[in-house]
Amino acid sequence: MVTIYDIAKATGLSPTTVSKVFNQYSDVSEKTRRKILEASEQMGYIPNAQARTLTTKRSWTIGVLYIESSGAGLLHPYFGGVIEGFKKVATSKGYDLMFISKHIGGKKGGYLEHCKLRGIDGVVVVLPDYTDPYFKELLDSDIPCVLLDQESDLKSTISSNNMDGSKQAVDYLYGLGHRSIAHISGGTTYAGEQRLQGYLKAMEQLGLTVLPEHIIQGSYDYTVESGQKAMEQLLALEHLPTAVFVAGDNLAVGAMLAMKKHGLNVPEDMSIVGYDDIEMAKYLTPALTTIRQNTYALGSRAADMLICSIEGGSEARPQTDQIAVELVVRGSCREV
């Protein structure tokens, strides 16, 4: 088995310097760090996890708390990109990931209890549920956390720039000549509220009238079925909008299905802009114009923020960050 002494001999560096690299010390130059890591990879060195835990007083394990109610589970398009970006950064810095739950060994406990039992260093929270007392217990603890698509005074948060995404969508429709623009919202979620506020602000800035009946609340879990129901409500109105900005691509898919059911065509009868740019969006007929979230960047930045909190200890303060979004133009909108 390869040891740090073998690596020290191969690189001409001291065992202490080699040990510092594997334990993430900051007083080693980047050139030296690269030299040691390259040598360790070539020689097949595997760090001793127990020894590293004793040395650093950390488990080198990050908990993933993922609360998802739509039924998609790990196949949820938002989760896949986020966790891929998060995993790449976390594992490159020596951390393992572990899913945490309220159930340990078949017994109901709590997220905090699970974290303490496993010695978890920090937690990334995807789609959190503030109504859950066990989640609040975790937030109130001293375990470092990063929350995606939420607000918090206690923990670090990161999200897409949802309000700017709404502005881009409305501005694009306005540029095509649309003046009657409706909105199917994402319910009472943080992202849904932000996108609604962005829509209202953009409409106001452009001097456009917002009819109360043109704002339809979709479900908080952004399902296709919810999008169908929301569009059914819009289609039942006497005065139809010429365009709809939809807070999520799954909702937009449902809206398009409802229009097809009523013999209406996109974009001939109504233009639609979605939000997220899920994989399916480009394969729809017509392909969906949407606001693209950079889920990979969300995940990688969340990892950087969480590891900063873990390694900064009690002196690390909560951070807040936003990731830019972009309009992806396809075939679901037309000029009027």
Short mmCIF file of N, CA, C and O in Angstrom, two decimals, residues 139-266:
data_model
loop_
_atom_site.label_atom_id
_atom_site.label_comp_id
_atom_site.label_asym_id
_atom_site.label_seq_id
_atom_site.Cartn_x
_atom_site.Cartn_y
_atom_site.Cartn_z
N LEU A 139 -32.11 24.19 10.78
CA LEU A 139 -31.72 25.58 10.52
C LEU A 139 -31.24 26.29 11.77
O LEU A 139 -30.33 27.13 11.71
N ASP A 140 -31.86 25.97 12.90
CA ASP A 140 -31.51 26.63 14.16
C ASP A 140 -30.22 26.08 14.78
O ASP A 140 -29.72 26.64 15.76
N SER A 141 -29.71 24.99 14.22
CA SER A 141 -28.50 24.38 14.78
C SER A 141 -27.25 25.09 14.28
O SER A 141 -27.31 26.00 13.45
N ASP A 142 -26.09 24.66 14.78
CA ASP A 142 -24.82 25.27 14.36
C ASP A 142 -24.17 24.51 13.20
O ASP A 142 -23.02 24.79 12.84
N ILE A 143 -24.89 23.57 12.59
CA ILE A 143 -24.36 22.85 11.44
C ILE A 143 -24.42 23.76 10.21
O ILE A 143 -25.49 24.28 9.88
N PRO A 144 -23.32 23.97 9.50
CA PRO A 144 -23.33 24.82 8.30
C PRO A 144 -24.29 24.26 7.25
O PRO A 144 -24.34 23.06 7.01
N CYS A 145 -25.07 25.15 6.63
CA CYS A 145 -26.02 24.76 5.60
C CYS A 145 -26.00 25.78 4.46
O CYS A 145 -25.73 26.96 4.68
N VAL A 146 -26.29 25.30 3.26
CA VAL A 146 -26.57 26.18 2.13
C VAL A 146 -27.93 25.78 1.58
O VAL A 146 -28.17 24.59 1.31
N LEU A 147 -28.83 26.76 1.43
CA LEU A 147 -30.18 26.51 0.93
C LEU A 147 -30.30 27.00 -0.50
O LEU A 147 -29.88 28.11 -0.82
N LEU A 148 -30.87 26.18 -1.35
CA LEU A 148 -31.12 26.59 -2.73
C LEU A 148 -32.55 27.08 -2.88
O LEU A 148 -33.49 26.46 -2.37
N ASP A 149 -32.71 28.21 -3.57
CA ASP A 149 -34.03 28.79 -3.84
C ASP A 149 -34.82 29.05 -2.57
O ASP A 149 -35.99 28.68 -2.45
N GLN A 150 -34.17 29.71 -1.60
CA GLN A 150 -34.85 30.09 -0.37
C GLN A 150 -34.21 31.35 0.19
O GLN A 150 -33.13 31.75 -0.21
N GLU A 151 -34.92 31.96 1.14
CA GLU A 151 -34.37 33.09 1.90
C GLU A 151 -34.11 32.61 3.32
O GLU A 151 -34.86 31.80 3.85
N SER A 152 -33.05 33.12 3.94
CA SER A 152 -32.76 32.77 5.32
C SER A 152 -31.80 33.78 5.92
O SER A 152 -30.86 34.21 5.27
N ASP A 153 -32.05 34.14 7.18
CA ASP A 153 -31.14 35.01 7.91
C ASP A 153 -30.09 34.18 8.65
O ASP A 153 -29.11 34.72 9.16
N LEU A 154 -30.33 32.86 8.71
CA LEU A 154 -29.48 32.00 9.53
C LEU A 154 -28.42 31.27 8.73
O LEU A 154 -27.34 31.00 9.23
N LYS A 155 -28.74 30.92 7.48
CA LYS A 155 -27.85 30.09 6.68
C LYS A 155 -27.57 30.74 5.33
O LYS A 155 -28.28 31.65 4.90
N SER A 156 -26.55 30.25 4.65
CA SER A 156 -26.21 30.76 3.32
C SER A 156 -27.27 30.32 2.32
O SER A 156 -27.87 29.24 2.45
N THR A 157 -27.52 31.16 1.31
CA THR A 157 -28.54 30.85 0.30
C THR A 157 -28.00 31.16 -1.10
O THR A 157 -27.16 32.05 -1.27
N ILE A 158 -28.51 30.42 -2.07
CA ILE A 158 -28.17 30.68 -3.46
C ILE A 158 -29.37 30.36 -4.34
O ILE A 158 -30.12 29.42 -4.05
N SER A 159 -29.56 31.16 -5.36
CA SER A 159 -30.68 30.93 -6.28
C SER A 159 -30.33 31.51 -7.64
O SER A 159 -29.35 32.24 -7.80
N SER A 160 -31.16 31.18 -8.62
CA SER A 160 -31.06 31.86 -9.91
C SER A 160 -31.63 33.26 -9.75
O SER A 160 -32.39 33.53 -8.81
N ASN A 161 -31.29 34.15 -10.67
CA ASN A 161 -31.85 35.50 -10.65
C ASN A 161 -33.24 35.44 -11.26
O ASN A 161 -33.45 35.76 -12.43
N ASN A 162 -34.20 35.01 -10.45
CA ASN A 162 -35.55 34.74 -10.93
C ASN A 162 -36.27 35.99 -11.45
O ASN A 162 -36.98 35.93 -12.45
N MET A 163 -36.08 37.10 -10.78
CA MET A 163 -36.76 38.32 -11.22
C MET A 163 -36.24 38.79 -12.57
O MET A 163 -37.01 39.22 -13.43
N ASP A 164 -34.94 38.67 -12.77
CA ASP A 164 -34.38 39.06 -14.06
C ASP A 164 -34.85 38.12 -15.16
O ASP A 164 -35.09 38.55 -16.30
N GLY A 165 -35.00 36.84 -14.83
CA GLY A 165 -35.51 35.89 -15.81
C GLY A 165 -36.91 36.26 -16.28
O GLY A 165 -37.23 36.21 -17.48
N SER A 166 -37.76 36.67 -15.34
CA SER A 166 -39.11 37.11 -15.69
C SER A 166 -39.07 38.34 -16.58
O SER A 166 -39.83 38.45 -17.55
N LYS A 167 -38.18 39.26 -16.25
CA LYS A 167 -38.06 40.48 -17.06
C LYS A 167 -37.64 40.14 -18.49
O LYS A 167 -38.17 40.71 -19.45
N GLN A 168 -36.69 39.23 -18.62
CA GLN A 168 -36.25 38.84 -19.96
C GLN A 168 -37.40 38.24 -20.76
O GLN A 168 -37.55 38.51 -21.96
N ALA A 169 -38.22 37.42 -20.10
CA ALA A 169 -39.35 36.78 -20.78
C ALA A 169 -40.37 37.80 -21.24
O ALA A 169 -40.81 37.79 -22.40
N VAL A 170 -40.76 38.71 -20.34
CA VAL A 170 -41.76 39.72 -20.68
C VAL A 170 -41.23 40.69 -21.73
O VAL A 170 -41.95 41.05 -22.68
N ASP A 171 -39.98 41.11 -21.59
CA ASP A 171 -39.39 42.02 -22.58
C ASP A 171 -39.36 41.38 -23.96
O ASP A 171 -39.60 42.06 -24.98
N TYR A 172 -39.07 40.09 -24.01
CA TYR A 172 -39.02 39.40 -25.30
C TYR A 172 -40.40 39.38 -25.96
O TYR A 172 -40.54 39.68 -27.15
N LEU A 173 -41.42 39.05 -25.17
CA LEU A 173 -42.78 39.02 -25.71
C LEU A 173 -43.23 40.42 -26.15
O LEU A 173 -43.87 40.59 -27.18
N TYR A 174 -42.85 41.42 -25.38
CA TYR A 174 -43.18 42.80 -25.73
C TYR A 174 -42.53 43.17 -27.06
O TYR A 174 -43.14 43.83 -27.92
N GLY A 175 -41.28 42.74 -27.24
CA GLY A 175 -40.57 43.03 -28.48
C GLY A 175 -41.21 42.38 -29.70
O GLY A 175 -41.03 42.86 -30.82
N LEU A 176 -41.98 41.32 -29.46
CA LEU A 176 -42.70 40.65 -30.56
C LEU A 176 -44.06 41.30 -30.82
O LEU A 176 -44.79 40.86 -31.71
N GLY A 177 -44.38 42.32 -30.02
CA GLY A 177 -45.64 43.04 -30.22
C GLY A 177 -46.75 42.67 -29.26
O GLY A 177 -47.86 43.22 -29.34
N HIS A 178 -46.50 41.76 -28.34
CA HIS A 178 -47.55 41.34 -27.39
C HIS A 178 -47.76 42.42 -26.32
O HIS A 178 -46.81 42.96 -25.77
N ARG A 179 -49.03 42.72 -26.06
CA ARG A 179 -49.37 43.69 -25.03
C ARG A 179 -50.28 43.08 -23.97
O ARG A 179 -50.43 43.62 -22.88
N SER A 180 -50.89 41.95 -24.27
CA SER A 180 -51.72 41.23 -23.30
C SER A 180 -50.99 39.94 -22.93
O SER A 180 -51.06 38.94 -23.64
N ILE A 181 -50.26 40.00 -21.82
CA ILE A 181 -49.40 38.89 -21.41
C ILE A 181 -49.87 38.36 -20.06
O ILE A 181 -49.87 39.10 -19.07
N ALA A 182 -50.25 37.11 -20.01
CA ALA A 182 -50.70 36.47 -18.77
C ALA A 182 -49.53 35.75 -18.10
O ALA A 182 -48.43 35.63 -18.67
N HIS A 183 -49.77 35.28 -16.89
CA HIS A 183 -48.72 34.57 -16.15
C HIS A 183 -49.31 33.38 -15.40
O HIS A 183 -50.30 33.52 -14.67
N ILE A 184 -48.71 32.21 -15.59
CA ILE A 184 -49.01 31.04 -14.77
C ILE A 184 -47.87 30.90 -13.78
O ILE A 184 -46.72 30.69 -14.18
N SER A 185 -48.18 31.05 -12.50
CA SER A 185 -47.13 31.15 -11.49
C SER A 185 -46.73 29.79 -10.94
O SER A 185 -47.38 28.77 -11.18
N GLY A 186 -45.66 29.81 -10.16
CA GLY A 186 -45.15 28.60 -9.52
C GLY A 186 -45.62 28.46 -8.09
O GLY A 186 -44.90 27.92 -7.25
N GLY A 187 -46.83 28.94 -7.81
CA GLY A 187 -47.38 28.78 -6.47
C GLY A 187 -46.68 29.64 -5.44
O GLY A 187 -46.13 30.70 -5.75
N THR A 188 -46.66 29.16 -4.21
CA THR A 188 -46.14 29.95 -3.09
C THR A 188 -44.67 29.64 -2.79
O THR A 188 -44.17 29.99 -1.72
N THR A 189 -43.98 28.99 -3.71
CA THR A 189 -42.56 28.74 -3.50
C THR A 189 -41.78 30.04 -3.60
O THR A 189 -42.26 31.03 -4.16
N TYR A 190 -40.55 30.03 -3.09
CA TYR A 190 -39.69 31.21 -3.18
C TYR A 190 -39.46 31.59 -4.65
O TYR A 190 -39.62 32.75 -5.04
N ALA A 191 -39.11 30.59 -5.47
CA ALA A 191 -38.87 30.86 -6.89
C ALA A 191 -40.14 31.36 -7.56
O ALA A 191 -40.11 32.29 -8.37
N GLY A 192 -41.28 30.74 -7.22
CA GLY A 192 -42.55 31.15 -7.82
C GLY A 192 -42.89 32.59 -7.49
O GLY A 192 -43.33 33.35 -8.36
N GLU A 193 -42.70 32.97 -6.25
CA GLU A 193 -42.99 34.34 -5.82
C GLU A 193 -42.06 35.34 -6.51
O GLU A 193 -42.47 36.41 -6.93
N GLN A 194 -40.78 34.98 -6.60
CA GLN A 194 -39.81 35.86 -7.25
C GLN A 194 -40.14 36.06 -8.73
O GLN A 194 -40.04 37.17 -9.26
N ARG A 195 -40.53 34.99 -9.39
CA ARG A 195 -40.87 35.08 -10.81
C ARG A 195 -42.15 35.88 -11.02
O ARG A 195 -42.27 36.63 -12.00
N LEU A 196 -43.10 35.75 -10.11
CA LEU A 196 -44.32 36.55 -10.18
C LEU A 196 -44.00 38.03 -10.00
O LEU A 196 -44.47 38.89 -10.76
N GLN A 197 -43.17 38.34 -9.00
CA GLN A 197 -42.81 39.73 -8.76
C GLN A 197 -42.03 40.31 -9.95
O GLN A 197 -42.21 41.48 -10.31
N GLY A 198 -41.19 39.49 -10.56
CA GLY A 198 -40.45 39.95 -11.74
C GLY A 198 -41.38 40.24 -12.90
O GLY A 198 -41.19 41.22 -13.64
N TYR A 199 -42.38 39.39 -13.08
CA TYR A 199 -43.39 39.60 -14.12
C TYR A 199 -44.15 40.91 -13.90
O TYR A 199 -44.30 41.72 -14.82
N LEU A 200 -44.62 41.12 -12.66
CA LEU A 200 -45.38 42.33 -12.35
C LEU A 200 -44.53 43.59 -12.55
O LEU A 200 -45.00 44.59 -13.10
N LYS A 201 -43.28 43.52 -12.12
CA LYS A 201 -42.40 44.68 -12.26
C LYS A 201 -42.12 44.98 -13.73
O LYS A 201 -42.14 46.15 -14.16
N ALA A 202 -41.87 43.92 -14.52
CA ALA A 202 -41.60 44.12 -15.95
C ALA A 202 -42.81 44.70 -16.67
O ALA A 202 -42.68 45.60 -17.52
N MET A 203 -44.00 44.21 -16.34
CA MET A 203 -45.22 44.72 -16.95
C MET A 203 -45.41 46.20 -16.62
O MET A 203 -45.77 47.02 -17.48
N GLU A 204 -45.13 46.55 -15.37
CA GLU A 204 -45.27 47.95 -14.94
C GLU A 204 -44.27 48.84 -15.68
O GLU A 204 -44.62 49.93 -16.13
N GLN A 205 -43.03 48.39 -15.78
CA GLN A 205 -42.00 49.18 -16.45
C GLN A 205 -42.33 49.42 -17.92
O GLN A 205 -41.96 50.45 -18.49
N LEU A 206 -43.03 48.47 -18.52
CA LEU A 206 -43.39 48.61 -19.94
C LEU A 206 -44.74 49.31 -20.13
O LEU A 206 -45.18 49.52 -21.26
N GLY A 207 -45.37 49.69 -19.02
CA GLY A 207 -46.65 50.39 -19.10
C GLY A 207 -47.81 49.49 -19.52
O GLY A 207 -48.81 49.98 -20.07
N LEU A 208 -47.69 48.18 -19.26
CA LEU A 208 -48.73 47.23 -19.66
C LEU A 208 -49.70 46.97 -18.51
O LEU A 208 -49.30 46.91 -17.34
N THR A 209 -50.95 46.80 -18.84
CA THR A 209 -51.98 46.52 -17.84
C THR A 209 -51.96 45.05 -17.46
O THR A 209 -51.89 44.17 -18.32
N VAL A 210 -52.00 44.79 -16.16
CA VAL A 210 -52.08 43.42 -15.66
C VAL A 210 -53.51 43.16 -15.18
O VAL A 210 -53.98 43.77 -14.22
N LEU A 211 -54.20 42.28 -15.87
CA LEU A 211 -55.55 41.90 -15.44
C LEU A 211 -55.45 40.82 -14.36
O LEU A 211 -54.73 39.83 -14.54
N PRO A 212 -56.15 40.99 -13.23
CA PRO A 212 -56.07 39.99 -12.14
C PRO A 212 -56.37 38.57 -12.63
O PRO A 212 -55.72 37.62 -12.19
N GLU A 213 -57.34 38.45 -13.55
CA GLU A 213 -57.70 37.12 -14.04
C GLU A 213 -56.64 36.52 -14.96
O GLU A 213 -56.72 35.33 -15.32
N HIS A 214 -55.65 37.32 -15.35
CA HIS A 214 -54.57 36.82 -16.18
C HIS A 214 -53.40 36.28 -15.37
O HIS A 214 -52.37 35.88 -15.93
N ILE A 215 -53.53 36.28 -14.05
CA ILE A 215 -52.51 35.67 -13.19
C ILE A 215 -53.13 34.41 -12.58
O ILE A 215 -54.03 34.49 -11.74
N ILE A 216 -52.66 33.26 -13.02
CA ILE A 216 -53.19 31.99 -12.55
C ILE A 216 -52.12 31.29 -11.71
O ILE A 216 -50.98 31.15 -12.14
N GLN A 217 -52.50 30.87 -10.51
CA GLN A 217 -51.53 30.23 -9.63
C GLN A 217 -51.42 28.75 -9.95
O GLN A 217 -52.38 27.99 -9.83
N GLY A 218 -50.22 28.32 -10.36
CA GLY A 218 -49.96 26.91 -10.56
C GLY A 218 -49.59 26.27 -9.24
O GLY A 218 -49.56 26.92 -8.20
N SER A 219 -49.29 24.98 -9.25
CA SER A 219 -48.96 24.30 -8.01
C SER A 219 -47.50 24.51 -7.63
O SER A 219 -46.65 24.77 -8.49
N TYR A 220 -47.20 24.39 -6.34
CA TYR A 220 -45.84 24.60 -5.85
C TYR A 220 -44.87 23.54 -6.36
O TYR A 220 -43.65 23.74 -6.34
N ASP A 221 -45.40 22.38 -6.84
CA ASP A 221 -44.51 21.32 -7.31
C ASP A 221 -44.35 21.34 -8.83
O ASP A 221 -43.73 20.44 -9.41
N TYR A 222 -44.90 22.38 -9.50
CA TYR A 222 -44.64 22.63 -10.92
C TYR A 222 -44.94 21.41 -11.81
O TYR A 222 -44.16 21.08 -12.70
N THR A 223 -46.06 20.75 -11.61
CA THR A 223 -46.36 19.56 -12.38
C THR A 223 -47.03 19.90 -13.72
O THR A 223 -47.62 20.97 -13.88
N VAL A 224 -46.96 18.95 -14.66
CA VAL A 224 -47.63 19.10 -15.95
C VAL A 224 -49.13 19.23 -15.75
O VAL A 224 -49.80 20.07 -16.38
N GLU A 225 -49.67 18.44 -14.84
CA GLU A 225 -51.11 18.46 -14.57
C GLU A 225 -51.56 19.83 -14.08
O GLU A 225 -52.62 20.33 -14.47
N SER A 226 -50.75 20.45 -13.24
CA SER A 226 -51.07 21.78 -12.73
C SER A 226 -51.06 22.80 -13.86
O SER A 226 -51.90 23.72 -13.89
N GLY A 227 -50.13 22.66 -14.79
CA GLY A 227 -50.09 23.57 -15.94
C GLY A 227 -51.32 23.43 -16.82
O GLY A 227 -51.84 24.42 -17.34
N GLN A 228 -51.81 22.19 -16.96
CA GLN A 228 -53.04 21.96 -17.73
C GLN A 228 -54.22 22.67 -17.08
O GLN A 228 -55.01 23.35 -17.76
N LYS A 229 -54.35 22.50 -15.78
CA LYS A 229 -55.48 23.12 -15.06
C LYS A 229 -55.42 24.64 -15.15
O LYS A 229 -56.44 25.31 -15.32
N ALA A 230 -54.20 25.18 -15.02
CA ALA A 230 -54.05 26.64 -15.07
C ALA A 230 -54.45 27.18 -16.45
O ALA A 230 -55.14 28.19 -16.56
N MET A 231 -54.02 26.50 -17.51
CA MET A 231 -54.37 26.95 -18.85
C MET A 231 -55.87 26.79 -19.11
O MET A 231 -56.47 27.63 -19.80
N GLU A 232 -56.49 25.77 -18.55
CA GLU A 232 -57.94 25.60 -18.68
C GLU A 232 -58.66 26.83 -18.09
O GLU A 232 -59.65 27.31 -18.66
N GLN A 233 -58.14 27.34 -16.98
CA GLN A 233 -58.72 28.54 -16.37
C GLN A 233 -58.58 29.74 -17.29
O GLN A 233 -59.51 30.53 -17.43
N LEU A 234 -57.41 29.88 -17.91
CA LEU A 234 -57.19 30.99 -18.82
C LEU A 234 -58.11 30.90 -20.04
O LEU A 234 -58.70 31.90 -20.47
N LEU A 235 -58.24 29.70 -20.58
CA LEU A 235 -59.03 29.52 -21.80
C LEU A 235 -60.52 29.71 -21.56
O LEU A 235 -61.28 29.91 -22.51
N ALA A 236 -60.93 29.67 -20.30
CA ALA A 236 -62.35 29.87 -19.97
C ALA A 236 -62.72 31.36 -19.90
O ALA A 236 -63.89 31.70 -19.79
N LEU A 237 -61.70 32.25 -19.98
CA LEU A 237 -61.95 33.69 -19.88
C LEU A 237 -62.54 34.23 -21.18
O LEU A 237 -62.31 33.69 -22.27
N GLU A 238 -63.27 35.33 -21.06
CA GLU A 238 -63.85 35.97 -22.23
C GLU A 238 -62.78 36.62 -23.09
O GLU A 238 -62.83 36.56 -24.33
N HIS A 239 -61.82 37.27 -22.44
CA HIS A 239 -60.74 37.95 -23.17
C HIS A 239 -59.43 37.20 -22.95
O HIS A 239 -58.86 37.24 -21.85
N LEU A 240 -58.96 36.54 -23.98
CA LEU A 240 -57.74 35.74 -23.88
C LEU A 240 -56.49 36.59 -24.11
O LEU A 240 -56.51 37.52 -24.93
N PRO A 241 -55.41 36.29 -23.42
CA PRO A 241 -54.15 36.97 -23.69
C PRO A 241 -53.56 36.47 -25.01
O PRO A 241 -53.95 35.41 -25.50
N THR A 242 -52.64 37.23 -25.56
CA THR A 242 -51.96 36.75 -26.78
C THR A 242 -50.72 35.95 -26.44
O THR A 242 -50.18 35.25 -27.30
N ALA A 243 -50.26 36.06 -25.19
CA ALA A 243 -49.05 35.35 -24.77
C ALA A 243 -49.13 35.02 -23.28
O ALA A 243 -49.83 35.69 -22.51
N VAL A 244 -48.40 33.97 -22.89
CA VAL A 244 -48.36 33.56 -21.48
C VAL A 244 -46.91 33.30 -21.10
O VAL A 244 -46.19 32.56 -21.78
N PHE A 245 -46.49 33.92 -20.01
CA PHE A 245 -45.20 33.60 -19.40
C PHE A 245 -45.47 32.61 -18.27
O PHE A 245 -46.21 32.91 -17.35
N VAL A 246 -44.86 31.42 -18.37
CA VAL A 246 -45.13 30.34 -17.42
C VAL A 246 -43.90 30.13 -16.53
O VAL A 246 -42.76 30.10 -17.02
N ALA A 247 -44.13 29.97 -15.23
CA ALA A 247 -43.04 29.96 -14.25
C ALA A 247 -42.19 28.69 -14.25
O ALA A 247 -41.19 28.62 -13.55
N GLY A 248 -42.56 27.68 -15.02
CA GLY A 248 -41.77 26.46 -15.08
C GLY A 248 -42.06 25.70 -16.36
O GLY A 248 -43.19 25.74 -16.87
N ASP A 249 -41.07 25.00 -16.88
CA ASP A 249 -41.26 24.29 -18.15
C ASP A 249 -42.29 23.17 -18.05
O ASP A 249 -43.04 22.91 -19.00
N ASN A 250 -42.34 22.45 -16.92
CA ASN A 250 -43.35 21.40 -16.78
C ASN A 250 -44.75 22.01 -16.81
O ASN A 250 -45.68 21.44 -17.41
N LEU A 251 -44.92 23.16 -16.18
CA LEU A 251 -46.19 23.87 -16.24
C LEU A 251 -46.51 24.25 -17.68
O LEU A 251 -47.66 24.16 -18.14
N ALA A 252 -45.48 24.70 -18.41
CA ALA A 252 -45.67 25.10 -19.80
C ALA A 252 -46.07 23.92 -20.68
O ALA A 252 -46.91 24.06 -21.59
N VAL A 253 -45.50 22.76 -20.41
CA VAL A 253 -45.89 21.55 -21.16
C VAL A 253 -47.37 21.27 -20.94
O VAL A 253 -48.12 20.98 -21.89
N GLY A 254 -47.82 21.37 -19.68
CA GLY A 254 -49.23 21.17 -19.38
C GLY A 254 -50.11 22.19 -20.08
O GLY A 254 -51.19 21.86 -20.60
N ALA A 255 -49.65 23.44 -20.12
CA ALA A 255 -50.41 24.50 -20.77
C ALA A 255 -50.56 24.22 -22.27
O ALA A 255 -51.63 24.42 -22.86
N MET A 256 -49.50 23.74 -22.89
CA MET A 256 -49.54 23.42 -24.32
C MET A 256 -50.48 22.24 -24.60
O MET A 256 -51.20 22.23 -25.60
N LEU A 257 -50.49 21.27 -23.70
CA LEU A 257 -51.40 20.13 -23.86
C LEU A 257 -52.86 20.57 -23.76
O LEU A 257 -53.72 20.10 -24.52
N ALA A 258 -53.14 21.50 -22.83
CA ALA A 258 -54.51 22.00 -22.68
C ALA A 258 -54.94 22.75 -23.94
O ALA A 258 -56.09 22.61 -24.39
N MET A 259 -54.04 23.53 -24.52
CA MET A 259 -54.38 24.25 -25.75
C MET A 259 -54.67 23.28 -26.89
O MET A 259 -55.63 23.45 -27.64
N LYS A 260 -53.85 22.24 -26.99
CA LYS A 260 -54.06 21.25 -28.05
C LYS A 260 -55.42 20.56 -27.88
O LYS A 260 -56.13 20.31 -28.87
N LYS A 261 -55.78 20.28 -26.64
CA LYS A 261 -57.06 19.64 -26.35
C LYS A 261 -58.22 20.50 -26.84
O LYS A 261 -59.26 19.99 -27.28
N HIS A 262 -58.06 21.82 -26.80
CA HIS A 262 -59.11 22.75 -27.22
C HIS A 262 -58.97 23.15 -28.69
O HIS A 262 -59.64 24.09 -29.15
N GLY A 263 -58.09 22.47 -29.42
CA GLY A 263 -57.93 22.75 -30.84
C GLY A 263 -57.17 24.02 -31.13
O GLY A 263 -57.27 24.56 -32.25
N LEU A 264 -56.39 24.50 -30.17
CA LEU A 264 -55.61 25.72 -30.35
C LEU A 264 -54.15 25.36 -30.60
O LEU A 264 -53.65 24.33 -30.13
N ASN A 265 -53.45 26.23 -31.31
CA ASN A 265 -52.05 25.98 -31.66
C ASN A 265 -51.12 27.00 -31.03
O ASN A 265 -51.46 28.17 -30.87
N VAL A 266 -49.93 26.50 -30.68
CA VAL A 266 -48.83 27.35 -30.20
C VAL A 266 -47.82 27.44 -31.35
O VAL A 266 -47.42 26.41 -31.90
#
